[in-house]
PDB file of C-alpha atoms in Angstrom:
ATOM      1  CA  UNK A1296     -11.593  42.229  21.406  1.00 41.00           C
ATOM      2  CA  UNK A1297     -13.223  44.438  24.383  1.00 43.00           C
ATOM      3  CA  UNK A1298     -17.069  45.166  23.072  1.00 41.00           C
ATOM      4  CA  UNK A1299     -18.407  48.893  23.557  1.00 44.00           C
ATOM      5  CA  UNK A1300     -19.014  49.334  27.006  1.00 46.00           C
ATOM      6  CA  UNK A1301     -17.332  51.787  30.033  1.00 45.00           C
ATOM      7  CA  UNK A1302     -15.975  55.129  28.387  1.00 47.00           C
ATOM      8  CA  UNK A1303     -13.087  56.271  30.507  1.00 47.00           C
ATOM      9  CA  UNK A1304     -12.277  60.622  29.739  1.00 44.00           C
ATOM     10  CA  UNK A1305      -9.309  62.708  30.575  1.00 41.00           C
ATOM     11  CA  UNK A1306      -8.767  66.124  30.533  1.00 37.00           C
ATOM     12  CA  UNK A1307     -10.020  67.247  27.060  1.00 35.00           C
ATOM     13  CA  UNK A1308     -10.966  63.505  26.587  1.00 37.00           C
ATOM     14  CA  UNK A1309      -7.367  63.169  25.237  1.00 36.00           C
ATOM     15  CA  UNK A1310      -7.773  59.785  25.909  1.00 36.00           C
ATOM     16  CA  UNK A1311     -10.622  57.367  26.024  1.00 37.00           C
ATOM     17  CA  UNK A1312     -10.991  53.842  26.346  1.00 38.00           C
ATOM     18  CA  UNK A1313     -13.503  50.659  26.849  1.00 40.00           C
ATOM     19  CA  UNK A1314     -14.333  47.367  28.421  1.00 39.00           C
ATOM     20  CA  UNK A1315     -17.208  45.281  27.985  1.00 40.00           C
ATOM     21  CA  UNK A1316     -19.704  46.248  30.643  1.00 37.00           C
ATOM     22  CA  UNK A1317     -23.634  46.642  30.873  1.00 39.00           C
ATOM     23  CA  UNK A1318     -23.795  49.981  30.784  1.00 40.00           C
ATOM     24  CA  UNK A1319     -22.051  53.420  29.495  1.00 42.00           C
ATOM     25  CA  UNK A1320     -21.350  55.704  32.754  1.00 43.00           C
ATOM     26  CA  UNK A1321     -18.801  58.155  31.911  1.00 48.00           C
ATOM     27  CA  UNK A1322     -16.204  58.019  34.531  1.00 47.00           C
ATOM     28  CA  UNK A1323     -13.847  60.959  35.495  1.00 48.00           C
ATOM     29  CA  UNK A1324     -11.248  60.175  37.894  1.00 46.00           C
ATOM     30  CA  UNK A1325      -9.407  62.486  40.254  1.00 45.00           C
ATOM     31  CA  UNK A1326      -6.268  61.870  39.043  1.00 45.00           C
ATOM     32  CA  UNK A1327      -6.476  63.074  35.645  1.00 41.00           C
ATOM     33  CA  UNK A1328      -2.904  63.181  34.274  1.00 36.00           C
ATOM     34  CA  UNK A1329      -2.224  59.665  36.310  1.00 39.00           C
ATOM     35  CA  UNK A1330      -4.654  58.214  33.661  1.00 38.00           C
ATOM     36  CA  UNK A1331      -3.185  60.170  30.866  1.00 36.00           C
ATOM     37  CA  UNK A1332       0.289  59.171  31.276  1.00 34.00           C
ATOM     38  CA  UNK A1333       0.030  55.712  32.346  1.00 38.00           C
ATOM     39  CA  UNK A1334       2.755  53.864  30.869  1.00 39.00           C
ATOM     40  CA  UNK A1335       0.676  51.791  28.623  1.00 53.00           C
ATOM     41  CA  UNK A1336      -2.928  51.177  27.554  1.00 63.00           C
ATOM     42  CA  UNK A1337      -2.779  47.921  29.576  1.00 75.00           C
ATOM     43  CA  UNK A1338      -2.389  49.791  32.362  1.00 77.00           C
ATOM     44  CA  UNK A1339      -5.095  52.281  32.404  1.00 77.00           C
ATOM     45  CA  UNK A1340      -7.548  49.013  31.507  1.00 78.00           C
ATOM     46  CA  UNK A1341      -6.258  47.918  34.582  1.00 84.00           C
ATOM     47  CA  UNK A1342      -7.227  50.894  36.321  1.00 82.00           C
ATOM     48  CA  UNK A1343     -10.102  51.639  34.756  1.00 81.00           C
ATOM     49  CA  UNK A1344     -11.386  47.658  35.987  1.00 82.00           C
ATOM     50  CA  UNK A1345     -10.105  48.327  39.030  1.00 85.00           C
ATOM     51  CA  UNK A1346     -12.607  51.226  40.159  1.00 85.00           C
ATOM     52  CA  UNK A1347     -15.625  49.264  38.493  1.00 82.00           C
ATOM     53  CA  UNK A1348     -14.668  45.936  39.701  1.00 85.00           C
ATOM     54  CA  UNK A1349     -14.006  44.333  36.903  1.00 83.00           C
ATOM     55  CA  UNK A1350     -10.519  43.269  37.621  1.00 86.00           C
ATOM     56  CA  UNK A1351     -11.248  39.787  36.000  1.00 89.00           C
ATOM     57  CA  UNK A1352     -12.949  40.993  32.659  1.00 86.00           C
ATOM     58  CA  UNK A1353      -9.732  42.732  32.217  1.00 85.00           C
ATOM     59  CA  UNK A1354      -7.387  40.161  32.242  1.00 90.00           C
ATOM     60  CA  UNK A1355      -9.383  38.425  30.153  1.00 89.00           C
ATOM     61  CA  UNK A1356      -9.260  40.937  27.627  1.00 86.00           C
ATOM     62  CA  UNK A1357      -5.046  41.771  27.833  1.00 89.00           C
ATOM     63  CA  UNK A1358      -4.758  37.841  27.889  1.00 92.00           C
ATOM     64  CA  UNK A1359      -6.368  37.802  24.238  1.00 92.00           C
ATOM     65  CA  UNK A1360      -4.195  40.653  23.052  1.00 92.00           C
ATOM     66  CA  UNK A1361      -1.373  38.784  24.182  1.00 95.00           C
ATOM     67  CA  UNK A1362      -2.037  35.920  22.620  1.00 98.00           C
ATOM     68  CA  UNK A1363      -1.964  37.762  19.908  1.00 97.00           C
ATOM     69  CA  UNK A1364       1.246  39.359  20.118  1.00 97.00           C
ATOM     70  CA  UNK A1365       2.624  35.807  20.650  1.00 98.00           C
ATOM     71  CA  UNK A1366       0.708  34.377  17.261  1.00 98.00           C
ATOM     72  CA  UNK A1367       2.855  37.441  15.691  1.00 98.00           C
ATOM     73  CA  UNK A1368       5.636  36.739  16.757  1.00 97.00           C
ATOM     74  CA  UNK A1369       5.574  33.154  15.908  1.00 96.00           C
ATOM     75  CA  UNK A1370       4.425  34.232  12.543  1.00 96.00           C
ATOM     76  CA  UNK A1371       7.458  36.797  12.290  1.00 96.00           C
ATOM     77  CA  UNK A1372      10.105  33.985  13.201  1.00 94.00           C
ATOM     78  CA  UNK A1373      13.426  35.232  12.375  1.00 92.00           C
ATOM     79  CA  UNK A1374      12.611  38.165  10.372  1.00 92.00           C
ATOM     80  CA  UNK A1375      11.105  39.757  14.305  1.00 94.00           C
ATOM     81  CA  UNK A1376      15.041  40.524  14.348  1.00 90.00           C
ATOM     82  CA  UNK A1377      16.040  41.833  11.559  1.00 92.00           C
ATOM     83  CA  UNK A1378      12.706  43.930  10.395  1.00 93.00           C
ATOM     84  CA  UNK A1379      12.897  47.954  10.834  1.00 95.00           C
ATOM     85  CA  UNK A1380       9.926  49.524  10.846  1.00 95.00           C
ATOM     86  CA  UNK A1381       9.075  53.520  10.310  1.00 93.00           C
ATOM     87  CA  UNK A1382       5.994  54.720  10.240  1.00 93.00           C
ATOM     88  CA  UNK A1383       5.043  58.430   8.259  1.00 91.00           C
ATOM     89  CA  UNK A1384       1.874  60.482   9.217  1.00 91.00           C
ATOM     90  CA  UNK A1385       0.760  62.437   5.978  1.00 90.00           C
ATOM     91  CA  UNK A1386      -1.678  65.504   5.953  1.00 89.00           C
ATOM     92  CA  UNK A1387      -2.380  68.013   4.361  1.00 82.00           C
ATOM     93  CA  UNK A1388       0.625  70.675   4.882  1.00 77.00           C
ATOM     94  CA  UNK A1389       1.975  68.679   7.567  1.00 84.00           C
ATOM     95  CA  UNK A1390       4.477  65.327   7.919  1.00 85.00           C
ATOM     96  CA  UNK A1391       5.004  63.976  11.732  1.00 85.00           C
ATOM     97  CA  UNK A1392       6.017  60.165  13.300  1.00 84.00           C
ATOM     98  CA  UNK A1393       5.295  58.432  16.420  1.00 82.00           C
ATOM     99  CA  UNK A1394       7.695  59.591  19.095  1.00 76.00           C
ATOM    100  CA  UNK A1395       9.221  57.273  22.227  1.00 66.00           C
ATOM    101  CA  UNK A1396       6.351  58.813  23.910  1.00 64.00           C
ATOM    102  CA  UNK A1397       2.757  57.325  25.655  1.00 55.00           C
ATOM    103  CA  UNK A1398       0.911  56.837  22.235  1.00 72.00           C
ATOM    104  CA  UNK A1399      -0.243  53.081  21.575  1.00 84.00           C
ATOM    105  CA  UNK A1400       2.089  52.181  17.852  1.00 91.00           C
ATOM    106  CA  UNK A1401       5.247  51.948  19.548  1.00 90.00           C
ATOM    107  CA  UNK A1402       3.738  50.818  22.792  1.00 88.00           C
ATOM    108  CA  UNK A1403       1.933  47.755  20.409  1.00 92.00           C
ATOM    109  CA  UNK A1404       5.648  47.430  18.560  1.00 94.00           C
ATOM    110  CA  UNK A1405       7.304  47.538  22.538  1.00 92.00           C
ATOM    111  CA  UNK A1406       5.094  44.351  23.494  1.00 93.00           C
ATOM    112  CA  UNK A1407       6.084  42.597  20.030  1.00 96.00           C
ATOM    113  CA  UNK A1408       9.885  43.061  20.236  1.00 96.00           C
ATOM    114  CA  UNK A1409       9.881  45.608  16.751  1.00 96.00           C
ATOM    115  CA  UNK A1410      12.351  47.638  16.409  1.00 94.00           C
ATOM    116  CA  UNK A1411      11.413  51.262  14.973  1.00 93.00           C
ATOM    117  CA  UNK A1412      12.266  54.529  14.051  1.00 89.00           C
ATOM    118  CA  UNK A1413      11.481  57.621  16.189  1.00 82.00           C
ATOM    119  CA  UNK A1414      11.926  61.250  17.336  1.00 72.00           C
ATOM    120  CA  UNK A1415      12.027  62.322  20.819  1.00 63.00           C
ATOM    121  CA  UNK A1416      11.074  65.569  20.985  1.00 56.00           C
ATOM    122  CA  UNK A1417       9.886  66.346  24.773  1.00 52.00           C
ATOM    123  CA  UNK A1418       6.545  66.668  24.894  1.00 48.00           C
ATOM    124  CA  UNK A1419       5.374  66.629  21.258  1.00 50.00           C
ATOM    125  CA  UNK A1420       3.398  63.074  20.789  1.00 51.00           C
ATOM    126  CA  UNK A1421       3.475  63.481  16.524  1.00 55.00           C
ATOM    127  CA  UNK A1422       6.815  65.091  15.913  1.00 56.00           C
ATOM    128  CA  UNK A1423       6.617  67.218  12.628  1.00 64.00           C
ATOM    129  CA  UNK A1424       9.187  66.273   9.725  1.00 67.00           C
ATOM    130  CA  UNK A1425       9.871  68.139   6.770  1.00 70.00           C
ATOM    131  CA  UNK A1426       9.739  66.414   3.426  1.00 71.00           C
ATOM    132  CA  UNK A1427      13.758  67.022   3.413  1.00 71.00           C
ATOM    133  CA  UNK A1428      14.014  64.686   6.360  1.00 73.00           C
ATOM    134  CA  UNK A1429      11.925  61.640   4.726  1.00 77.00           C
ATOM    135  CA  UNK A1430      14.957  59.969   3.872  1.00 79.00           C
ATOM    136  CA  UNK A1431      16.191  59.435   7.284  1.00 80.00           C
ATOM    137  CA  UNK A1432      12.866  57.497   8.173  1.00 80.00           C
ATOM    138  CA  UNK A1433      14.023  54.959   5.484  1.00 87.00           C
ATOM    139  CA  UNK A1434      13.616  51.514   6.757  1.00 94.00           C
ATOM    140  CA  UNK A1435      12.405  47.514   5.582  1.00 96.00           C
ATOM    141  CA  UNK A1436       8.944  48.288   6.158  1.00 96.00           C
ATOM    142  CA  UNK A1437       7.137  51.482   5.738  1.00 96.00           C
ATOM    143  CA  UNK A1438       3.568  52.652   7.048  1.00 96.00           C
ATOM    144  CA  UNK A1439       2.260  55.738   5.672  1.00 95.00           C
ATOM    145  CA  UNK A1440      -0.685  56.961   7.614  1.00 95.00           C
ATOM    146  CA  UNK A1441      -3.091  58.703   4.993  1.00 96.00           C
ATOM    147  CA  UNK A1442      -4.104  61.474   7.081  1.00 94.00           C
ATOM    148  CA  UNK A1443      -4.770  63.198   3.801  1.00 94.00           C
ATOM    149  CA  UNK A1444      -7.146  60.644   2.384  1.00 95.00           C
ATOM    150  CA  UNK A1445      -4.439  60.674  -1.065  1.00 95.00           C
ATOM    151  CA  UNK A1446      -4.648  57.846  -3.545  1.00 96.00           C
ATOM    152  CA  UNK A1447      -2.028  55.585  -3.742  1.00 95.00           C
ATOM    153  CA  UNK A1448      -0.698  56.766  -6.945  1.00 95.00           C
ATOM    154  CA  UNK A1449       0.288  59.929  -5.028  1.00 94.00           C
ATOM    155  CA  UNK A1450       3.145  58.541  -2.697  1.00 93.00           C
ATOM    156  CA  UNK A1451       3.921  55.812  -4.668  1.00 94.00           C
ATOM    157  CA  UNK A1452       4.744  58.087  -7.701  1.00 93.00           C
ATOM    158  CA  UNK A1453       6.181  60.969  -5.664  1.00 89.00           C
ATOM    159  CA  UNK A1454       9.700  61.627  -6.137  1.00 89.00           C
ATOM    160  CA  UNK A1455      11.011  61.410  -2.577  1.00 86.00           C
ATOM    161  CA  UNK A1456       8.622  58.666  -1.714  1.00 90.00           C
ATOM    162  CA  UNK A1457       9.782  56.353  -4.491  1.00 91.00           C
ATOM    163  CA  UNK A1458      13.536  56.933  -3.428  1.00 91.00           C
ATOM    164  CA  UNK A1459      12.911  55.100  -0.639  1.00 93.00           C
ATOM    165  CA  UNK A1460      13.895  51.106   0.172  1.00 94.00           C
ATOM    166  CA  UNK A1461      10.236  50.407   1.341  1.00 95.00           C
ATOM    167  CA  UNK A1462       8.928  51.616  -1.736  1.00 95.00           C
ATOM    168  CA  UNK A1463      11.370  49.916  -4.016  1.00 94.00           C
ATOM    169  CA  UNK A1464      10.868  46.696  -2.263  1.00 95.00           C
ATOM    170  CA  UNK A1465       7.158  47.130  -1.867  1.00 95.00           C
ATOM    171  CA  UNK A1466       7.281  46.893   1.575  1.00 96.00           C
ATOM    172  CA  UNK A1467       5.667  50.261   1.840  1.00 96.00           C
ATOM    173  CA  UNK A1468       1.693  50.419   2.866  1.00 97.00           C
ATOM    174  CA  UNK A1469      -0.994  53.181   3.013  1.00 98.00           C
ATOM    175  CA  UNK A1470      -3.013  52.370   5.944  1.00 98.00           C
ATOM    176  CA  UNK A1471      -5.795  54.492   7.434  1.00 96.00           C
ATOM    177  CA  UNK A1472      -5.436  57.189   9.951  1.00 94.00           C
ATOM    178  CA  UNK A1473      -8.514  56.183  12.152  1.00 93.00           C
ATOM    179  CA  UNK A1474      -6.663  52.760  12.573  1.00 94.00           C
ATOM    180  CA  UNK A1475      -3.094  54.350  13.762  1.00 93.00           C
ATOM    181  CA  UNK A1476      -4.689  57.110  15.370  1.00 89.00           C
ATOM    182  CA  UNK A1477      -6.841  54.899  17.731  1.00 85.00           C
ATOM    183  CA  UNK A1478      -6.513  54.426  21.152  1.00 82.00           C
ATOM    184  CA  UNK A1479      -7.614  52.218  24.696  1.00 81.00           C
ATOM    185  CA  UNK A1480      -7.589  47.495  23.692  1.00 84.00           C
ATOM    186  CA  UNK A1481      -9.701  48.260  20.843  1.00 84.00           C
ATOM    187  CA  UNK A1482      -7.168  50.240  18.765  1.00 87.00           C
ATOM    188  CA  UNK A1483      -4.705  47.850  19.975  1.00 89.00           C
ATOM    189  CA  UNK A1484      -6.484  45.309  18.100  1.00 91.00           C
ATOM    190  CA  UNK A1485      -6.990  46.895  15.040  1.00 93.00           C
ATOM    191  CA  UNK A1486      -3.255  47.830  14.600  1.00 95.00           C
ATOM    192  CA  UNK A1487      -2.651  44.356  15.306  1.00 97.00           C
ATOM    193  CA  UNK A1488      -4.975  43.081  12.459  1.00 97.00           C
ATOM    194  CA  UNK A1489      -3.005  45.632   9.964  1.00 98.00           C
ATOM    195  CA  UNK A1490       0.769  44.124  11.217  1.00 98.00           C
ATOM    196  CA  UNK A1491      -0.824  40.630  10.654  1.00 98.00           C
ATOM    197  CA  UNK A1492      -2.047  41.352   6.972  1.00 97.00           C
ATOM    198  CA  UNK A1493       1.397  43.290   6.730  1.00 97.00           C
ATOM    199  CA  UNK A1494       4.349  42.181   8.400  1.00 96.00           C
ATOM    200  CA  UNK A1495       4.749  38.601   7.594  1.00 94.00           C
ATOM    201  CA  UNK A1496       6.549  38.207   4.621  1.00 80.00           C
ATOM    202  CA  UNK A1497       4.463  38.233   1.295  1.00 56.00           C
ATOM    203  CA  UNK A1498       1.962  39.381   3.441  1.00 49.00           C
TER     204      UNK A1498
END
């Protein structure tokens, strides 16, 4: 886990990341949309370490998440195969997923061989669903993001939520938006901790 330490900014600071450093300049490079759609968060802590000079701090830091991803994967075994996973953002008013674009989940589920459900939809990030369309986002395992801070009781007792495999097989998991939301090593990491305490099975 990288400790607080360089903030990184984009246009909008639509993205922002950190590596362990002394201090806390704020760092705005030229190339904005370069560091916006890097392919992956490894990538921009590359970059990032790269301009500061902290090349080696960084690949200390994405050899740790890897390790991780490997401990996973071990812990997964066979079921890293045959697993589906789909993962439901619920606010108020509004239902989206993760799309096959640059957001860290499926970037995190790329580097641990998952495979997912998805919409690509250009350049929308969060695709919008309707509550119609929950069905098709049916899968073994099922994250719903509570964007909308609802008990439990509320999707698990909804009608269209209850309908589904996940939810049958209680495979389905409210998880917290500032978790799935997050961005830069550090967000990597906590999304990892929630597929540990979730993925394995009977975890």
């Amino acid at each position: 886990q990288a400790a607080a330490g360089l903030q990184l900014s984009s246009c909008g600071d639509t993205l922002k990341t950190r590596i362990d450093l002394r201090t806390k300049p704020a760092i705005h490079p030229r190339d904005k949309s370069r560091v916006f759609w890097l392919t992956s968060d490894k990538e921009t802590l590359r970059y990032t370490a790269k301009i500061l000079g902290q090349e080696a701090k960084a690949e200390e830091v994405l050899g740790q998440y890897q390790q991780r991803i490997d401990e996973l994967k071990k812990r997964l075994g066979n079921q890293l195969q045959q697993l589906e996973i789909a993962v439901i953002f619920y606010g108020e008013g509004i239902i989206y997923t993760i799309s096959d674009r640059a957001t860290l989940v499926p970037v995190v589920f790329n580097d641990i061989g998952l495979r997912y459900k998805f919409l690509s939809r250009g350049g929308n990030l969060e695709p919008p669903l309707s509550i119609e369309a929950m069905s098709d986002y049916d899968a073994d395992i099922l994250f719903i993001v509570n964007v909308a801070e609802k008990p439990s009781s509320f999707y698990f007792q909804h009608p269209i939520f209850r309908s589904l495999k996940a939810v049958k097989n209680n495979r389905a998991y409210i998880v917290e938006q500032e978790t799935w939301s997050a961005q830069g090593m550090l967000g990597a990491n906590k999304l990892l901790n929630d597929l540990f305490k979730y993925l394995p099975q009977g975890g």
